[in-house]
Short mmCIF file of C-alpha atoms in Angstrom, two decimals:
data_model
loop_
_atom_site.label_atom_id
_atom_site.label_comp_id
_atom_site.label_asym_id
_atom_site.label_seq_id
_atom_site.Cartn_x
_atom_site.Cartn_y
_atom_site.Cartn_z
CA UNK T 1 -77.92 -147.63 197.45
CA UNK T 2 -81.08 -145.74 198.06
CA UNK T 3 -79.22 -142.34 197.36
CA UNK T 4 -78.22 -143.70 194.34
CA UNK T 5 -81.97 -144.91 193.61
CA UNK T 6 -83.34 -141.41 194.40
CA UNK T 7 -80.59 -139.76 191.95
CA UNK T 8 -81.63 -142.39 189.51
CA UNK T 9 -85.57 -141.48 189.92
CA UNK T 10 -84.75 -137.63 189.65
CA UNK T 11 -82.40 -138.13 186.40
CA UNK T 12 -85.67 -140.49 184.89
CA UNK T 13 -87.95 -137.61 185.63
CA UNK T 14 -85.76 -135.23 184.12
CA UNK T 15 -85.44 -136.45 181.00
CA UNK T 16 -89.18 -136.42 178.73
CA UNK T 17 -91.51 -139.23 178.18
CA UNK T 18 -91.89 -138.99 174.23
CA UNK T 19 -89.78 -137.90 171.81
CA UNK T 20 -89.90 -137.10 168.05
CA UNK T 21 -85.88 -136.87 166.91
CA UNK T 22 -82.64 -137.45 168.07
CA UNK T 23 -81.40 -135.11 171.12
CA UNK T 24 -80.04 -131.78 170.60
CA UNK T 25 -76.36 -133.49 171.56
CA UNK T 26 -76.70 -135.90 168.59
CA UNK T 27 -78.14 -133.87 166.08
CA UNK T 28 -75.11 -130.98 166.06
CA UNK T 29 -72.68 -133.73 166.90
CA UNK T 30 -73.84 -134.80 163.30
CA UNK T 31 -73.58 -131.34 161.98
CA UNK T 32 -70.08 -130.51 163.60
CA UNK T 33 -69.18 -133.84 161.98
CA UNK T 34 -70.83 -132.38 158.57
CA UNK T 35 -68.63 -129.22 158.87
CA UNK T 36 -65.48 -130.64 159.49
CA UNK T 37 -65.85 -132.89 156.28
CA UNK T 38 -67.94 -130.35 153.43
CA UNK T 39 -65.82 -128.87 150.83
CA UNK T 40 -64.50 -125.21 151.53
CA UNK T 41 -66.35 -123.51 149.19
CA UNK T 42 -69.27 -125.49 150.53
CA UNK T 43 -68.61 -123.95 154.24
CA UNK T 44 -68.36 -120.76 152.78
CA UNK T 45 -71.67 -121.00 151.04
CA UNK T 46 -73.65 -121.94 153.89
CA UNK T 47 -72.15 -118.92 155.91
CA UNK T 48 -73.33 -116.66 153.37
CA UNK T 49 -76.95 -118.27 153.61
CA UNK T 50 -76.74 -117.47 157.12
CA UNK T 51 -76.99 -113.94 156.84
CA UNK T 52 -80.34 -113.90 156.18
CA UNK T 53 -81.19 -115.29 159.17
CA UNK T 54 -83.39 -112.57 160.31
CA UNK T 55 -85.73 -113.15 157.49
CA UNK T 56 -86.44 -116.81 158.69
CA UNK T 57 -88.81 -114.88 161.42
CA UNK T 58 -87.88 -117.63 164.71
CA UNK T 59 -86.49 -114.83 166.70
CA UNK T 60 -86.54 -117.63 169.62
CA UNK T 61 -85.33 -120.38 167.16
CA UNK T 62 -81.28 -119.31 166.03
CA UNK T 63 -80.19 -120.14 162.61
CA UNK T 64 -77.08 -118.83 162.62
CA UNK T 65 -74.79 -121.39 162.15
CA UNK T 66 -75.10 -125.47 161.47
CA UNK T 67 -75.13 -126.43 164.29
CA UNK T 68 -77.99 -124.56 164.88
CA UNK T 69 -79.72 -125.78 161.93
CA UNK T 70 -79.25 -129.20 162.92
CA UNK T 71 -82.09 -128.86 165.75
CA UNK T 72 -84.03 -125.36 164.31
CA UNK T 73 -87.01 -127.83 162.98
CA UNK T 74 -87.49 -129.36 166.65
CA UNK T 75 -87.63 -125.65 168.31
CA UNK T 76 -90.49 -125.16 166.02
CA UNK T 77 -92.53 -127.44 168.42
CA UNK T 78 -92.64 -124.30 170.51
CA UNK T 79 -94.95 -122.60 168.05
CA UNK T 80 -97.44 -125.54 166.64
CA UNK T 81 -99.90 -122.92 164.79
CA UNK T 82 -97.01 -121.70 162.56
CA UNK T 83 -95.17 -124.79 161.79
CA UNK T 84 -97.17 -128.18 162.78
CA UNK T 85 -97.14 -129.46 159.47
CA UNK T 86 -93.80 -129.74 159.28
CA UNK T 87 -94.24 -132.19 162.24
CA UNK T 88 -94.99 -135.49 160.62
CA UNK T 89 -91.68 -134.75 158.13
CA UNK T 90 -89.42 -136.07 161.07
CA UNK T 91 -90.14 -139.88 160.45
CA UNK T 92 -91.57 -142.18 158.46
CA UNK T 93 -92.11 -145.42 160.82
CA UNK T 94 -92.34 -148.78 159.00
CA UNK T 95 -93.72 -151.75 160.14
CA UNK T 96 -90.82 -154.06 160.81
CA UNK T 97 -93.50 -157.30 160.36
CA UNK T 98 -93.62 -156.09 156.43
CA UNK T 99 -91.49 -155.56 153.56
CA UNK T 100 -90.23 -152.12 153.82
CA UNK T 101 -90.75 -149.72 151.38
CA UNK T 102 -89.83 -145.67 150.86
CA UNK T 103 -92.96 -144.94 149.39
CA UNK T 104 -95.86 -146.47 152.36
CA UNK T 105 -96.32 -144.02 155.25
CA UNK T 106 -95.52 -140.38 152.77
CA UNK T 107 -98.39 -139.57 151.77
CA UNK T 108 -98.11 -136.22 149.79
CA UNK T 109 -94.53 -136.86 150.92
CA UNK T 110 -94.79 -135.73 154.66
CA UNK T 111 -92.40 -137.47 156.06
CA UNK T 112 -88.53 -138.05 156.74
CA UNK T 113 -87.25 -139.24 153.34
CA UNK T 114 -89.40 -137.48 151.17
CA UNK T 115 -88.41 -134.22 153.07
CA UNK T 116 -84.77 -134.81 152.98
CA UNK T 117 -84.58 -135.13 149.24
CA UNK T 118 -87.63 -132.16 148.34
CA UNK T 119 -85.17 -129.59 150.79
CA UNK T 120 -81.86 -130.48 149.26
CA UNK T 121 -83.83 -129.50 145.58
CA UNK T 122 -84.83 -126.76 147.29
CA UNK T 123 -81.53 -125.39 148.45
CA UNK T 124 -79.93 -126.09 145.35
CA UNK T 125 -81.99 -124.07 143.25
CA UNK T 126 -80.36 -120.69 143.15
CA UNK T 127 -83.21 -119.41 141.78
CA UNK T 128 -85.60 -119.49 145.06
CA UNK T 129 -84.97 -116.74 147.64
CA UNK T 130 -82.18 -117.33 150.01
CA UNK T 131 -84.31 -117.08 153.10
CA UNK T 132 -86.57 -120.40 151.39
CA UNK T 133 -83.37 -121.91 150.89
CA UNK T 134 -81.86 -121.33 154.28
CA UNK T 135 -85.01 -122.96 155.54
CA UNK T 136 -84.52 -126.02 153.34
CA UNK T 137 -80.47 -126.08 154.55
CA UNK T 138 -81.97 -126.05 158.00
CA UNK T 139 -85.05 -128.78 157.67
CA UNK T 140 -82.11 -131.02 155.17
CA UNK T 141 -79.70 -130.87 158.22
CA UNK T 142 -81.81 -132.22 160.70
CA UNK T 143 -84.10 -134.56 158.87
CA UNK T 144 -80.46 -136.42 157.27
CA UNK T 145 -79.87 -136.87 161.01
CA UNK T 146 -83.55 -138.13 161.99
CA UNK T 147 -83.73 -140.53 159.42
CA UNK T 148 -80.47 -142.28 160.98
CA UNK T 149 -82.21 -143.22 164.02
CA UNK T 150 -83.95 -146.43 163.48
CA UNK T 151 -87.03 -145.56 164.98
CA UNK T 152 -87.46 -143.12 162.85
CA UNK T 153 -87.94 -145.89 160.31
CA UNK T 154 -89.03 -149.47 162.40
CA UNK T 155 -92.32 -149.47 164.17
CA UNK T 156 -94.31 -152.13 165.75
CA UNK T 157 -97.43 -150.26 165.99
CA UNK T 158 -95.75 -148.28 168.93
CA UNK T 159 -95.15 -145.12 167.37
CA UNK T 160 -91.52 -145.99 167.03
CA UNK T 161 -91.43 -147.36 170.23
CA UNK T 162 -92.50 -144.48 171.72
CA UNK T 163 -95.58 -146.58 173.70
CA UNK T 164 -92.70 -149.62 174.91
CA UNK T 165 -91.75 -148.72 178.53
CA UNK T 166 -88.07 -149.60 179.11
CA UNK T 167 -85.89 -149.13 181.96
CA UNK T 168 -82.32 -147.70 180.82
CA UNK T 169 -80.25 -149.74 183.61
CA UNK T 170 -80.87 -148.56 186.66
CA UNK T 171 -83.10 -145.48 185.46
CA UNK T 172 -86.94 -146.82 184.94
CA UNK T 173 -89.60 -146.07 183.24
CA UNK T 174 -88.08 -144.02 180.13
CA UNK T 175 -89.26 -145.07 176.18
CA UNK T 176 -87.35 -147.25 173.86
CA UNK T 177 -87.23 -144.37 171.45
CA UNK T 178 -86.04 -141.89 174.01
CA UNK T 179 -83.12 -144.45 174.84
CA UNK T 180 -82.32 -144.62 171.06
CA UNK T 181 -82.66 -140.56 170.95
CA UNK T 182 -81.05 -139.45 174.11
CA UNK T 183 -78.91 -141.32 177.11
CA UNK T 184 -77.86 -144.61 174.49
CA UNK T 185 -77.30 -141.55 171.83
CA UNK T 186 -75.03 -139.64 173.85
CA UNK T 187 -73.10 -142.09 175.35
CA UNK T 188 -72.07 -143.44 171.78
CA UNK T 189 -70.69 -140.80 170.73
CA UNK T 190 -68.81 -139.11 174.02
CA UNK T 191 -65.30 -140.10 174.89
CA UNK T 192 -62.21 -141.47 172.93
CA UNK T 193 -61.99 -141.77 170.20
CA UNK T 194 -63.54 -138.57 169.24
CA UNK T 195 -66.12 -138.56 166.20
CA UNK T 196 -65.89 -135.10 165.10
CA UNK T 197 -62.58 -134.86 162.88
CA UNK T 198 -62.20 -134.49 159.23
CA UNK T 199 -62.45 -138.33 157.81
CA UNK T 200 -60.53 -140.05 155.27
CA UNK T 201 -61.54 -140.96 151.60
CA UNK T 202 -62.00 -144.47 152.25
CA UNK T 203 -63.43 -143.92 155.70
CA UNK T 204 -66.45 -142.01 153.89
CA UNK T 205 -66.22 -144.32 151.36
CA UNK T 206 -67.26 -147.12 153.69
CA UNK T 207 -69.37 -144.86 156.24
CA UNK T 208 -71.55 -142.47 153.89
CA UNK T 209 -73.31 -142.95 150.38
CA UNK T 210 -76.66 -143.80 149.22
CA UNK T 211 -79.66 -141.45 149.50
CA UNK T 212 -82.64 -141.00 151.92
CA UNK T 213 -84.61 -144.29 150.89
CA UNK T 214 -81.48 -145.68 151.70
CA UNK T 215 -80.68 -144.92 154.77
CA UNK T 216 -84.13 -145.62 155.60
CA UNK T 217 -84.22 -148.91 154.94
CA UNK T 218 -80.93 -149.38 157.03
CA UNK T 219 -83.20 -147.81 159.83
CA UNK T 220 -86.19 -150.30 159.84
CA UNK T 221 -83.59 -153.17 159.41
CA UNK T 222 -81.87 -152.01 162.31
CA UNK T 223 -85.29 -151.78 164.06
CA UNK T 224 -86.05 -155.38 162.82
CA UNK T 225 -82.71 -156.87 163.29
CA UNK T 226 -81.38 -155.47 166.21
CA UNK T 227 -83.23 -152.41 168.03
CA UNK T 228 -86.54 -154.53 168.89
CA UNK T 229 -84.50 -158.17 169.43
CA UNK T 230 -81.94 -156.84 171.65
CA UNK T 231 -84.98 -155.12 174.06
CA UNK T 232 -87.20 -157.98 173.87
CA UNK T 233 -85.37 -161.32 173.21
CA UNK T 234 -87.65 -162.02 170.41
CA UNK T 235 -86.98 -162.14 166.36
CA UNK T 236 -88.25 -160.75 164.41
CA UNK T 237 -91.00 -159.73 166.96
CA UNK T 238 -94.20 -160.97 165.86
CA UNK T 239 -96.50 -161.35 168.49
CA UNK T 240 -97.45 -159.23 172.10
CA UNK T 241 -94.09 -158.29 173.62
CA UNK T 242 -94.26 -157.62 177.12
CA UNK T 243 -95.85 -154.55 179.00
CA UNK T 244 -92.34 -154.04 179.94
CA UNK T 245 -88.60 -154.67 179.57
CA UNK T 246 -85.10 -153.56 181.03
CA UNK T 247 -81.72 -152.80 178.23
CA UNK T 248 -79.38 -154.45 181.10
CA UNK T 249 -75.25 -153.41 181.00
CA UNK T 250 -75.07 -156.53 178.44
CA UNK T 251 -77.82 -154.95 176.23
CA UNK T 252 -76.66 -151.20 176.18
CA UNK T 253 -73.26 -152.22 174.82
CA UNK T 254 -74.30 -154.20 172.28
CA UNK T 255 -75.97 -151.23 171.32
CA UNK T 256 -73.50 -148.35 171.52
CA UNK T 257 -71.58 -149.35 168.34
CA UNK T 258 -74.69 -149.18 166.40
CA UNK T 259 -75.80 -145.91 167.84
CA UNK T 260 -72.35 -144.38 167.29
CA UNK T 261 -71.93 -145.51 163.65
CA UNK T 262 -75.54 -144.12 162.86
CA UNK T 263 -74.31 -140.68 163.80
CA UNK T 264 -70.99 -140.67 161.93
CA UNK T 265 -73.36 -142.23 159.02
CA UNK T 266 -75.39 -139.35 159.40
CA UNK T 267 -72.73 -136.51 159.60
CA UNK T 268 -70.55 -137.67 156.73
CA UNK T 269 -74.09 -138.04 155.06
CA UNK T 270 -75.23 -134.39 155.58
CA UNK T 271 -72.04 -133.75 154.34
CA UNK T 272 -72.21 -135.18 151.19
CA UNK T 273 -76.05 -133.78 150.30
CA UNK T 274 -74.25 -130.38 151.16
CA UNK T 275 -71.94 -129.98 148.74
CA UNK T 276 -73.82 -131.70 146.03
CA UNK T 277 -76.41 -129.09 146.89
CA UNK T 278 -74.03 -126.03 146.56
CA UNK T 279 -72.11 -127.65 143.30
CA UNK T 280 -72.20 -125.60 140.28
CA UNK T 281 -74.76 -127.14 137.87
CA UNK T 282 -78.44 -128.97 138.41
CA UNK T 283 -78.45 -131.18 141.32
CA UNK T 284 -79.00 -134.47 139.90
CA UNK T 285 -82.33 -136.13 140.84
CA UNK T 286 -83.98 -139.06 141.07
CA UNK T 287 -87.02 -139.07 139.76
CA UNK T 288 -88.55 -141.88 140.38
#
């Protein structure tokens, strides 16, 4: 038992403290799941954009592909002075003690669902350079998949739960958004059945849908409904939780099916924005 502790303690002090989006194993599970469901002519359109990659200028940040895509915005963390105001376009938390709404927290629209819908205009338009619009393919890939997290979206004046200390089972002292971003992430979506396969009409029919305000409100809900209540015991949180808590066995597998249908959400999602962003014609836009 104390070997096991110690491997526990070295595995919590592995992993980091804070975190900002979902891990790099759940954001290009979500674009493998992308590919395998875009139209052909889609694929084919986003491997031409790719060839510009050396005009992008993040020799240490790949963009060669979508999977790389998927987690290009979080290497730019590396180099702050360049991109930091891209930084706040990765959530867009929401205080799950109010009414929710897409347009609080964006001012100037920096942040998550703001920034999906601008870079899918932006990749659309045919007209813009193809290095601006590999950019936007790149920034639309990963914030679709950030804004499927729910703590991207609930907050209880914990930066997304980034302040709530939470032991993982037996690994302490971790975050209860890295749980939601990394270990709970990854175990959702490894093993049988697999989640990256080409899905059926009415499975995306049922899975995918909606746009970014959308998908954020599912977030907070989540947050309010399920994300904060199954950590804490309390609904719909109101009042000092405690300094801190434990997700037991019970706990992380009521949450796996939510954290697993998030991602296919968000792959079949991506999907979607794709090809409607390399269809012939204007991309239609909401303009409210």
């Amino acid at each position: 038992m104390r070997l096991f502790a110690l491997i526990a303690a070295a595995f919590a002090l592995a992993l980091p403290q804070t975190a900002s989006a979902w891990g790099f194993y759940a954001h290009t599970i979500t674009a493998d799941i992308a590919e395998a469901n875009v139209k052909p002519e889609t694929r084919r359109a986003i491997e031409r954009l790719m060839r510009v990659e050396d005009q992008i200028g993040t020799p240490d940040c790949p963009l060669a592909s979508i999977q790389d895509a998927s987690v290009w915005p979080d290497c730019l963390r590396g180099e702050g002075w360049r991109w930091a105001y891209t930084f706040p376009w990765h959530y867009q938390t929401e205080p799950i003690t109010e009414e929710y709404s897409d347009r609080k927290n964006c001012s100037g629209g920096s942040c998550v669902s703001a920034q999906v819908t601008r870079n899918q205009r932006v990749l659309a338009d045919e007209s813009l350079p193809a290095n601006v619009r590999l950019e936007a393919l790149a920034f639309l890939v990963h914030f679709a998949g950030d804004i499927h997290m729910p703590l991207h979206s609930g907050d209880l004046d914990d930066r997304g739960g980034n302040d709530r200390v939470v032991d993982y089972g037996i690994v302490p002292e971790l975050n209860l958004h890295w749980i939601w971003d990394g270990p709970l992430a990854e175990r959702a979506i490894s093993g049988n059945p697999p989640v990256v396969r080409r899905y059926t009409a009415a499975e995306r029919a049922e899975l995918a849908g909606g746009g970014p305000a959308d998908w954020g409100r599912e977030s907070w809900q989540l947050s309010r409904d399920f994300v904060y209540p199954n950590a804490y015991g309390c609904d719909p949180c109101t009042g000092d939780l405690a300094e801190r808590t434990m997700l037991d066995q019970q706990a992380i597998d009521r949450a796996i099916p939510i954290a697993r249908r998030r991602v296919l959400q968000a792959g079949l999602r991506i999907a979607e924005a794709l090809d409607a962003a390399f269809a012939p014609g204007p991309l239609a836009v909401d303009e409210r």
